[in-house]
PDB file of C-alpha atoms in Angstrom:
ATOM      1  CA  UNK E 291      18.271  45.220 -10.771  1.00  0.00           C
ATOM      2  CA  UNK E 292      14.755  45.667  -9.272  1.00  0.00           C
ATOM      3  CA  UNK E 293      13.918  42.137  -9.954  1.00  0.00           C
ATOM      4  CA  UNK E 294      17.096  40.987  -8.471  1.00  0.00           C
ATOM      5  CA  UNK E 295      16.526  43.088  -4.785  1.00  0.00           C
ATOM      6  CA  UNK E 296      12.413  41.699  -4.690  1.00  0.00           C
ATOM      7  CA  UNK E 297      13.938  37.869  -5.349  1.00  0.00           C
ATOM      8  CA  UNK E 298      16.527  38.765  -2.405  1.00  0.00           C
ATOM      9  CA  UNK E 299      13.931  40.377   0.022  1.00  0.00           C
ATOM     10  CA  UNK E 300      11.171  37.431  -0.656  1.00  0.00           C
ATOM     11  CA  UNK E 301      14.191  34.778  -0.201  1.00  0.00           C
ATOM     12  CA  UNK E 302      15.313  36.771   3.081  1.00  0.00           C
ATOM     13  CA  UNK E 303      11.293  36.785   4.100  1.00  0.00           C
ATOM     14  CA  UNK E 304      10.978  33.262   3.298  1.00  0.00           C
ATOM     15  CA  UNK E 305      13.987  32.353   5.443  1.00  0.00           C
ATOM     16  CA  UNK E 306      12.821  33.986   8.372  1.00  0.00           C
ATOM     17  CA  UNK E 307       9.646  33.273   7.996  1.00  0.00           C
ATOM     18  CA  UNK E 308      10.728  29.592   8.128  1.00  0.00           C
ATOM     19  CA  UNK E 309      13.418  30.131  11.050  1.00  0.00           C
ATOM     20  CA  UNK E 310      10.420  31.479  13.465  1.00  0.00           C
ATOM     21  CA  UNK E 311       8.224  28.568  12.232  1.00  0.00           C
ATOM     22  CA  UNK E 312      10.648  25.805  13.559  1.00  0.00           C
ATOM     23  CA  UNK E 313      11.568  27.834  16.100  1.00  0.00           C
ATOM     24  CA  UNK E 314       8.529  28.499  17.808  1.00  0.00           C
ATOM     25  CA  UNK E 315       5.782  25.774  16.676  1.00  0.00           C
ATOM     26  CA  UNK E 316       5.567  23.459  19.261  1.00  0.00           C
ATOM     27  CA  UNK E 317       6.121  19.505  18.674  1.00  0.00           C
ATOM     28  CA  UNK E 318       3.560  17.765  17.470  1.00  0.00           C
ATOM     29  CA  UNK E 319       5.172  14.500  18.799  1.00  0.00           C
ATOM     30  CA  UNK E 320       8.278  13.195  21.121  1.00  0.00           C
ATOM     31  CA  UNK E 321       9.715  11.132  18.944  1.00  0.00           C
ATOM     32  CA  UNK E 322      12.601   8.829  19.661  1.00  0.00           C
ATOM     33  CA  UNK E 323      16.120   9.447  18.299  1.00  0.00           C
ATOM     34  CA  UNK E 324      17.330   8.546  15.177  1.00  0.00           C
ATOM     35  CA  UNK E 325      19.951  10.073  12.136  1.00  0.00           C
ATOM     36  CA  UNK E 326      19.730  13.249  11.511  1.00  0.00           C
ATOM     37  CA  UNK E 327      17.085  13.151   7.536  1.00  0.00           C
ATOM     38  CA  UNK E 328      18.019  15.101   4.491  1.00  0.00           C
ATOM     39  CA  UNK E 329      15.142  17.369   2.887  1.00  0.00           C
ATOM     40  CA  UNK E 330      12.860  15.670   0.893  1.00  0.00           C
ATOM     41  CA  UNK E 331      14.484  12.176   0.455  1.00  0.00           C
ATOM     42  CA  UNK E 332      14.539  11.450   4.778  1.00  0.00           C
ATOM     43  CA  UNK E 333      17.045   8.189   5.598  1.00  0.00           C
ATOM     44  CA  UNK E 334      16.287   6.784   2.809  1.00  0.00           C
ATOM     45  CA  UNK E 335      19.522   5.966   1.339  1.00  0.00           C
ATOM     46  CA  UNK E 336      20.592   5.301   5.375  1.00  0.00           C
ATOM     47  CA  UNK E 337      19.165   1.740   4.776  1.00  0.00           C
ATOM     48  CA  UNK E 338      21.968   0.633   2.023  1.00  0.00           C
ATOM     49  CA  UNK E 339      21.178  -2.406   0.150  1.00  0.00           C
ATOM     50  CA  UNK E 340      20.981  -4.362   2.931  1.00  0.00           C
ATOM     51  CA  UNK E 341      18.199  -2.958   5.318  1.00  0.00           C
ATOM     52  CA  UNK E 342      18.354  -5.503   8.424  1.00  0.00           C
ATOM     53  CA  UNK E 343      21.953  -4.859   8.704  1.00  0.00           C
ATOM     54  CA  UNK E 344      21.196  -1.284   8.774  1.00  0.00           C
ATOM     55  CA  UNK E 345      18.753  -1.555  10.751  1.00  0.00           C
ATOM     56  CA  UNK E 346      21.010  -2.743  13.534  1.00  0.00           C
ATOM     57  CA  UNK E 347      24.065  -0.627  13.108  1.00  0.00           C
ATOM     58  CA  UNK E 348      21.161   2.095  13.444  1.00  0.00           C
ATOM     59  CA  UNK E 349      20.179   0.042  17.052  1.00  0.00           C
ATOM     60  CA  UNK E 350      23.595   0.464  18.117  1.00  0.00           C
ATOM     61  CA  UNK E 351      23.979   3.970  18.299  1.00  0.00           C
ATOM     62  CA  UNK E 352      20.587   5.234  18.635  1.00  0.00           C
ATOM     63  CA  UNK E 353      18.834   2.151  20.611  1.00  0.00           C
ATOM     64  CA  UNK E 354      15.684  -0.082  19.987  1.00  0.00           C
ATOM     65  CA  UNK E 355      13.414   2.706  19.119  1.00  0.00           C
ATOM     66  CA  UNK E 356      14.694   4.382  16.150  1.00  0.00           C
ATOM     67  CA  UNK E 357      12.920   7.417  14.368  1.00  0.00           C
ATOM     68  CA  UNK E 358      13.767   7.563  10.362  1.00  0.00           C
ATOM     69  CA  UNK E 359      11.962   9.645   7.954  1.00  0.00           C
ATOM     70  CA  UNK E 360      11.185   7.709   4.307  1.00  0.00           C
ATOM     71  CA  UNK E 361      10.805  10.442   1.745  1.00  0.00           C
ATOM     72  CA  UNK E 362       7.752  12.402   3.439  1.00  0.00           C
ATOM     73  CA  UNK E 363       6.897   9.360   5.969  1.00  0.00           C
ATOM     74  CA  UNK E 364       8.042   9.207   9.635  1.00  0.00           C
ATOM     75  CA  UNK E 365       8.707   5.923  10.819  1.00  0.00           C
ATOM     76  CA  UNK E 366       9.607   4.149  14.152  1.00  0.00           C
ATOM     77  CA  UNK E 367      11.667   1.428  13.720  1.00  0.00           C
ATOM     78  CA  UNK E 368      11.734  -1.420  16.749  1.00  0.00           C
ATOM     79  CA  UNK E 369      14.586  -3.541  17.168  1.00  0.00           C
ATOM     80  CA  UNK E 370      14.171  -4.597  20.380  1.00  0.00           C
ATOM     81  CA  UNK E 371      11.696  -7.827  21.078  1.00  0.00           C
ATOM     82  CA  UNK E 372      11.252  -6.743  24.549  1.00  0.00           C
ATOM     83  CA  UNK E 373      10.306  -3.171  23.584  1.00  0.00           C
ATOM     84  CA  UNK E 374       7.829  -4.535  21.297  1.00  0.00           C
ATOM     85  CA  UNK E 375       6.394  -6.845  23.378  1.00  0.00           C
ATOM     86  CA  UNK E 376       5.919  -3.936  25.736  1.00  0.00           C
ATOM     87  CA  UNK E 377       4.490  -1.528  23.029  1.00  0.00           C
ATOM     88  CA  UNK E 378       1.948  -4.338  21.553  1.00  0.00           C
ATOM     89  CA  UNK E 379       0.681  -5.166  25.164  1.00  0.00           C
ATOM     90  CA  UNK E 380       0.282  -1.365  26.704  1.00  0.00           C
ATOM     91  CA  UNK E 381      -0.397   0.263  22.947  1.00  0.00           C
ATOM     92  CA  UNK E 382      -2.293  -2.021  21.371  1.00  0.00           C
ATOM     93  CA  UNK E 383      -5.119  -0.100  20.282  1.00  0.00           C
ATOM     94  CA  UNK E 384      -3.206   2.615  19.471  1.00  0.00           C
ATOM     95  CA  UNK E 385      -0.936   0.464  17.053  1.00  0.00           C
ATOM     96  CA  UNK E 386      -4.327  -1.179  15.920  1.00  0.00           C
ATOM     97  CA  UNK E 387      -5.115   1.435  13.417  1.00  0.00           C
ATOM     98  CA  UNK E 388      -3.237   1.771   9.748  1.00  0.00           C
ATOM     99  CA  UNK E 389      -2.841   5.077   7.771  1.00  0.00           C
ATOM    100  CA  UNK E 390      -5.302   5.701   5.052  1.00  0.00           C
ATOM    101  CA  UNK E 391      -4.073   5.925   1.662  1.00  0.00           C
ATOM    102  CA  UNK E 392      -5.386   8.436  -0.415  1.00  0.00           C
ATOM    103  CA  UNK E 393      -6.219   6.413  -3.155  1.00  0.00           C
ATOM    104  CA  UNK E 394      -8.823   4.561  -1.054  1.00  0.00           C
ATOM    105  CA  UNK E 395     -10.188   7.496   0.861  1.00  0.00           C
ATOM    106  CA  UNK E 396     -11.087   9.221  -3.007  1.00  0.00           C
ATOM    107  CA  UNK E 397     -13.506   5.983  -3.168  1.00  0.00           C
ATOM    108  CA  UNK E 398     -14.563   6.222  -0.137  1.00  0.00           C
ATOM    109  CA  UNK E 399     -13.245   2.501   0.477  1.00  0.00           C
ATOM    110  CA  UNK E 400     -11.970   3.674   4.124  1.00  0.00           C
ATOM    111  CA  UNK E 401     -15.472   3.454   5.229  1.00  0.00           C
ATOM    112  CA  UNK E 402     -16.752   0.599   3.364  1.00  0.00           C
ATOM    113  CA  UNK E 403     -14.050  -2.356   3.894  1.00  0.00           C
ATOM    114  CA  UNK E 404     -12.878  -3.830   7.140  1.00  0.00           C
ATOM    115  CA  UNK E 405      -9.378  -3.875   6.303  1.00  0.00           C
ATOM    116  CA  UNK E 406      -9.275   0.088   6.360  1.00  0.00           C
ATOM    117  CA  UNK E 407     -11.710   0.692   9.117  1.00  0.00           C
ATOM    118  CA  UNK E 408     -10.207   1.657  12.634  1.00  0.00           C
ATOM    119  CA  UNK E 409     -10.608  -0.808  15.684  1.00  0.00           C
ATOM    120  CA  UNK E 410     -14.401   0.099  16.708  1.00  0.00           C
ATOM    121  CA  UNK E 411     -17.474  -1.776  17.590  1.00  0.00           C
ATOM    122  CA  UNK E 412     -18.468  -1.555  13.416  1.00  0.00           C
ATOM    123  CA  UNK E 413     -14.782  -3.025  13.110  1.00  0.00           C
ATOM    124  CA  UNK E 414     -15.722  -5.693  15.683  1.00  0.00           C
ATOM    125  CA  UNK E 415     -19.071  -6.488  14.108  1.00  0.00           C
ATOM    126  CA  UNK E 416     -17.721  -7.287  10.455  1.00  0.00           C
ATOM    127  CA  UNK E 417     -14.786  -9.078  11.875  1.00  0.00           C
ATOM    128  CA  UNK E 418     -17.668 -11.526  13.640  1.00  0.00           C
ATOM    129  CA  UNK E 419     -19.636 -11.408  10.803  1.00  0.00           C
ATOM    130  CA  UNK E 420     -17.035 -12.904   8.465  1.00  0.00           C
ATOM    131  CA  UNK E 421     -15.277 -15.215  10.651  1.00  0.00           C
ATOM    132  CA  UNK E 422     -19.144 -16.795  11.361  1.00  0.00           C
ATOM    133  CA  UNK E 423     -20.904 -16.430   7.487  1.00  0.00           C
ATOM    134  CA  UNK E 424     -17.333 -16.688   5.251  1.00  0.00           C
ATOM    135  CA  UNK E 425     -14.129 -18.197   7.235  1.00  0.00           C
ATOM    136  CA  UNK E 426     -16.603 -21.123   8.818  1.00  0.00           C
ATOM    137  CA  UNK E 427     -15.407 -24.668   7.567  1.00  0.00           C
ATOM    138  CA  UNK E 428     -18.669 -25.682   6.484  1.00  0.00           C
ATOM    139  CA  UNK E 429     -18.216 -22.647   3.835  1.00  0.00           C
ATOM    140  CA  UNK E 430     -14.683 -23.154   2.801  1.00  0.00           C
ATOM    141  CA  UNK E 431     -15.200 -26.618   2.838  1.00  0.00           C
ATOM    142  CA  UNK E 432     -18.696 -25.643   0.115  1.00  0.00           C
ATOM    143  CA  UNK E 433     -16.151 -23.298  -1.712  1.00  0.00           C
ATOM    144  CA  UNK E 434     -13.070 -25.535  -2.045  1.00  0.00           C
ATOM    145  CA  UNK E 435     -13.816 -26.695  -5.547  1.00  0.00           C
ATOM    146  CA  UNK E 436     -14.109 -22.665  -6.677  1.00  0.00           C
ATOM    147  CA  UNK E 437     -11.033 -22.107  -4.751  1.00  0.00           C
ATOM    148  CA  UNK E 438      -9.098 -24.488  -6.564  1.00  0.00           C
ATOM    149  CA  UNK E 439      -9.889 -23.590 -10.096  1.00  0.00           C
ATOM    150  CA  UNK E 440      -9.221 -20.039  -9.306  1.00  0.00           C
ATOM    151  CA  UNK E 441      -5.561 -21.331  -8.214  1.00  0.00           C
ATOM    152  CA  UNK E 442      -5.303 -23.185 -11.107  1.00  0.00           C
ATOM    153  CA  UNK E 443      -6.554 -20.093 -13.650  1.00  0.00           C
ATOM    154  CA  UNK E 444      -3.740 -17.941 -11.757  1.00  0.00           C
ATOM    155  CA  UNK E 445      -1.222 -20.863 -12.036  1.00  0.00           C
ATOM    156  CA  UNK E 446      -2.271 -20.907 -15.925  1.00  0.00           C
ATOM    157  CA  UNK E 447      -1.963 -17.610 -16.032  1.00  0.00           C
ATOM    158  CA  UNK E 448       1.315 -16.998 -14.600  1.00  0.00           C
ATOM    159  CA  UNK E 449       2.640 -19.679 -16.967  1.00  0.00           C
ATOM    160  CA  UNK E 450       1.363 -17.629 -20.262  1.00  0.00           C
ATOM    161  CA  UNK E 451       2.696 -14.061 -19.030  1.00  0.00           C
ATOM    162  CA  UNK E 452       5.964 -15.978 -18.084  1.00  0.00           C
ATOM    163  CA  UNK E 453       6.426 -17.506 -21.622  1.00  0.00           C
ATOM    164  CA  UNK E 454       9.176 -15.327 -23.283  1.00  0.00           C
TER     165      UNK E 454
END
């Protein structure tokens, strides 16, 4: 009986505890509208099998920004070319960056490689570096050979795991 009125009351705290939380913490973000997510799981089983179709039922009712939560991950859908012309052009270095996965911040990869790093003048300075020392045609041209027996070991490759 005792244990039963301390699981009520910590429930009952819980709940308001929660209530005044969503209540009163401000928003982190204005996001645009979208359908309403369920706990844990988001929209996720809003896209069907059939996403793009979805995707633009979704457009209809809500418009060309579209806010859908994927399991724990908020995303804005655009639907609109003209909206995302207009985002890319005025938010371009805002939209530059890419979230981090934790799996390459434990390395410490995110600081290391120029595919994780954020748009900065380190950013900048690879991106030169690479497109001068590796992406010039005298060194792809100096590479090809090693190029094309790497194609041809994945090609082999694929074959042999493909054999039943």
């Amino acid at each position: 009986m005792e244990n039963t009125k301390l699981g009520v009351i910590l429930a009952m705290v819980f709940l308001i505890f929660h209530i005044i939380k969503m209540l009163f913490s401000p928003s982190k973000a204005k996001l645009p509208p979208g359908p309403k997510p369920l706990p844990v799981i988001g929209n996720i089983f809003e896209l069907g099998d059939k996403p793009h179709r979805s995707f633009a039922n979704l457009a209809k009712i809500h418009g060309p920004l579209i806010t859908l939560k994927l399991g724990s991950v908020t995303t804005i859908v655009v639907s609109s070319s003209e909206v995302a012309k207009e985002m890319f052009l005025k938010n371009d270095q805002s939209l530059a960056n890419r979230t981090i996965p934790d799996s390459v911040r434990a390395g410490n990869h995110d600081k290391l490689s120029m595919s994780w790093l954020p748009v900065s003048p380190k950013w900048r300075n690879l991106r030169k570096i690479s497109a001068v020392q590796l992406l010039s045609s005298q060194r792809l041209d100096a590479s090809q050979a090693h190029r094309q027996a790497k194609v041809k070991q994945l090609i082999g490759y694929v074959k042999e795991c493909s054999k039943i």
